[in-house]
XYZ file of C-alpha atoms in Angstrom:
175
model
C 22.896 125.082 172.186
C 19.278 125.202 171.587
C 17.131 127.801 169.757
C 16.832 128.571 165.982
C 19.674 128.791 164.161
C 19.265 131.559 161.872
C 22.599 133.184 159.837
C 24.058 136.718 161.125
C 24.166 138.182 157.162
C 25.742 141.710 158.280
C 26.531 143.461 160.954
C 26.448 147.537 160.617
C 27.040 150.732 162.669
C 26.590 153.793 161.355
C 28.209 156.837 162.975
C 25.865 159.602 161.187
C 21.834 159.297 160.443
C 22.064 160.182 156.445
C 18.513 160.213 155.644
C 17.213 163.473 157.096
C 15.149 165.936 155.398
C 13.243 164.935 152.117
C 13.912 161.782 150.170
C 14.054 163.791 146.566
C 16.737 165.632 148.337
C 19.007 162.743 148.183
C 20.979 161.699 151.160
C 23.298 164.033 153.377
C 27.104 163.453 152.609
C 27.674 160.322 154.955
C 30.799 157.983 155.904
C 28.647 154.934 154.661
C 27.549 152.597 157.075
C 30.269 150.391 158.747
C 30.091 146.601 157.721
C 31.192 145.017 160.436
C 32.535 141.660 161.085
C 31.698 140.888 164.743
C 30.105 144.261 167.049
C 30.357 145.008 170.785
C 27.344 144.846 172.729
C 26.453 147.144 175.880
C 23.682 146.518 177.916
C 21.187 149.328 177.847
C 23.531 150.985 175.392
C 23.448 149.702 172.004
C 26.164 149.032 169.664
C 29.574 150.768 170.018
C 30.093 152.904 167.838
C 26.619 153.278 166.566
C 24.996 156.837 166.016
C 22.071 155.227 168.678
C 25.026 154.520 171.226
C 24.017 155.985 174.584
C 21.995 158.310 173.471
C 18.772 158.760 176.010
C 16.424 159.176 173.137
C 17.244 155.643 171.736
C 17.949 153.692 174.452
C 14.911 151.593 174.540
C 15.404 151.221 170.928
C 19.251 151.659 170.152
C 20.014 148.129 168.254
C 17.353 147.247 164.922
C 17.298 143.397 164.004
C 16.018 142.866 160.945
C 14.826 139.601 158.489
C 17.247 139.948 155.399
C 14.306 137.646 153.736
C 12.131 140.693 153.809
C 14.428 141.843 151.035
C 13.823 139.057 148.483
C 11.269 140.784 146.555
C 13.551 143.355 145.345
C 16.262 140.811 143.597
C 19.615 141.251 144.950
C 20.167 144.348 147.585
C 22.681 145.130 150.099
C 20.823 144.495 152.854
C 23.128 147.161 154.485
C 21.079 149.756 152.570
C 18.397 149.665 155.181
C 20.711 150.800 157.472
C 19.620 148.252 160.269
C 22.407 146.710 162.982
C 21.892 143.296 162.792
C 20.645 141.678 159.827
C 19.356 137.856 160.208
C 18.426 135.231 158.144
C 16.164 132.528 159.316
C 13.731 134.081 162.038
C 11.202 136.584 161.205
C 11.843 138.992 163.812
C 9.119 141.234 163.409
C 6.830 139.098 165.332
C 8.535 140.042 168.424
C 8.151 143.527 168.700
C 5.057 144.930 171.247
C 1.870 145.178 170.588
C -0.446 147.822 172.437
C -1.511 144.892 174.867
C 1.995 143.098 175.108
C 5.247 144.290 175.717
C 7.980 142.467 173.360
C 9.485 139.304 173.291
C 13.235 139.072 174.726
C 15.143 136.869 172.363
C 19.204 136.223 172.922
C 21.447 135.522 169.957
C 24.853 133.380 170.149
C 27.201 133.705 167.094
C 29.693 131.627 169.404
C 30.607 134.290 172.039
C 28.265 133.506 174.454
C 23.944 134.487 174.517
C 23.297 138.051 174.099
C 19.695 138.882 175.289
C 17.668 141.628 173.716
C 14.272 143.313 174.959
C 12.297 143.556 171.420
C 10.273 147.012 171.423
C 8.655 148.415 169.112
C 8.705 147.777 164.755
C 11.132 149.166 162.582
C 8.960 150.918 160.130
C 10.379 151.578 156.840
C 10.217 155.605 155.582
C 10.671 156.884 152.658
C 14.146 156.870 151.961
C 13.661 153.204 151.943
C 12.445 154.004 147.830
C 15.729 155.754 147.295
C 18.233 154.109 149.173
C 16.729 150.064 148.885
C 14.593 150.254 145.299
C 11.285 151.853 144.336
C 8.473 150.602 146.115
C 10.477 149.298 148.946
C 9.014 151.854 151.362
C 5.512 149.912 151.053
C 6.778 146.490 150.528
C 8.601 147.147 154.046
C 5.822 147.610 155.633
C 5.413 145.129 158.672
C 8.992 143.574 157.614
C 11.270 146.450 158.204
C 12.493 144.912 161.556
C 12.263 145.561 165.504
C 14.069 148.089 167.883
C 14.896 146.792 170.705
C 17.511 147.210 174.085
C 20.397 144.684 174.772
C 20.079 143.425 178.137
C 23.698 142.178 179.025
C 26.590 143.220 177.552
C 28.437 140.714 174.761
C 29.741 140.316 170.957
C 27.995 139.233 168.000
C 29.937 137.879 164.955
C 28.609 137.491 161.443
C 28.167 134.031 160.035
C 25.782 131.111 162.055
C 23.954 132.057 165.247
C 21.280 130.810 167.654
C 18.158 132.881 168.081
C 16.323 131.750 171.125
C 13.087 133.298 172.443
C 13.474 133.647 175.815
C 10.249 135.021 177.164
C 6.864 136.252 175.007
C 5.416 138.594 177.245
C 7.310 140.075 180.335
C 5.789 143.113 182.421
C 6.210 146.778 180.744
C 8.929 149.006 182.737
């Protein structure tokens, strides 16, 4: 297997979006995000049973990868607090996402199941809520480390524990 291994920390879906409205406001009453042990894949679709899950508004950006090391300044947080899907440790994925002169990078990961590639897109930025729900001053210190959006390409199942990320291509031609 080549590429990077990196570890698959968590895993999430999240069948509501909590934070709407105003951070002061506190969160809307919400399930809590789903820890997952291993997640279904679906091309063009996002995670099953994900609030993003074939919904036409997200589909370019359903799944959020995120580098659990971006965390580490805040001592010891659930890194399920940011609410992202797949949480990583040992690749800083927010150097794939696009630029306005290059589309993002498509990266696969393998937990064991097979490669599952993913079209980065654009950053994750951190909002607000990110003071309440992470620690105070999280919202800033997120700032170009909150993660990428991006659009599974083929269909597959992640697993938490080690992985493989591989960058597959740089710069591939906008849709």
């Amino acid at each position: 297997m080549e590429g990077t291994p990196v570890e698959i920390v968590s895993l999430l879906t999240s069948p509501v979006h909590a934070f709407e409205g105003r951070p002061s406001d506190g969160p809307r009453p919400d399930p809590g995000p789903v820890s997952r042990s291993c997640v279904e894949v679906r091309a063009g679709l996002g995670l099953v049973g994900d609030r993003y899950f074939n919904h036409a508004a997200h589909r370019d950006a359903a799944v959020t990868v995120f580098d659990v090391a971006a965390l580490d300044a805040f001592g010891p947080v659930d890194p399920l607090l940011t609410r992202r899907n797949i949480v990583l440790r040992g690749f800083s994925v927010d150097d794939l996402a696009a630029t306005r002169t290059h589309p993002g990078a498509v990266f696969t990961l393998d937990s064991g199941d097979g490669p599952v590639r993913f079209q980065a897109r654009r950053p994750a930025n951190p909002c607000a809520w990110m003071d309440v729900a992470v620690a105070p001053g999280a919202f800033r210190g997120l700032r170009g480390r909150g993660g990428v959006r991006c659009v599974p390409l083929d269909d597959g199942v992640l697993r938490v524990g080690p992985a493989r990320l591989m960058v597959v291509e740089l710069a591939v031609e906008a849709r």
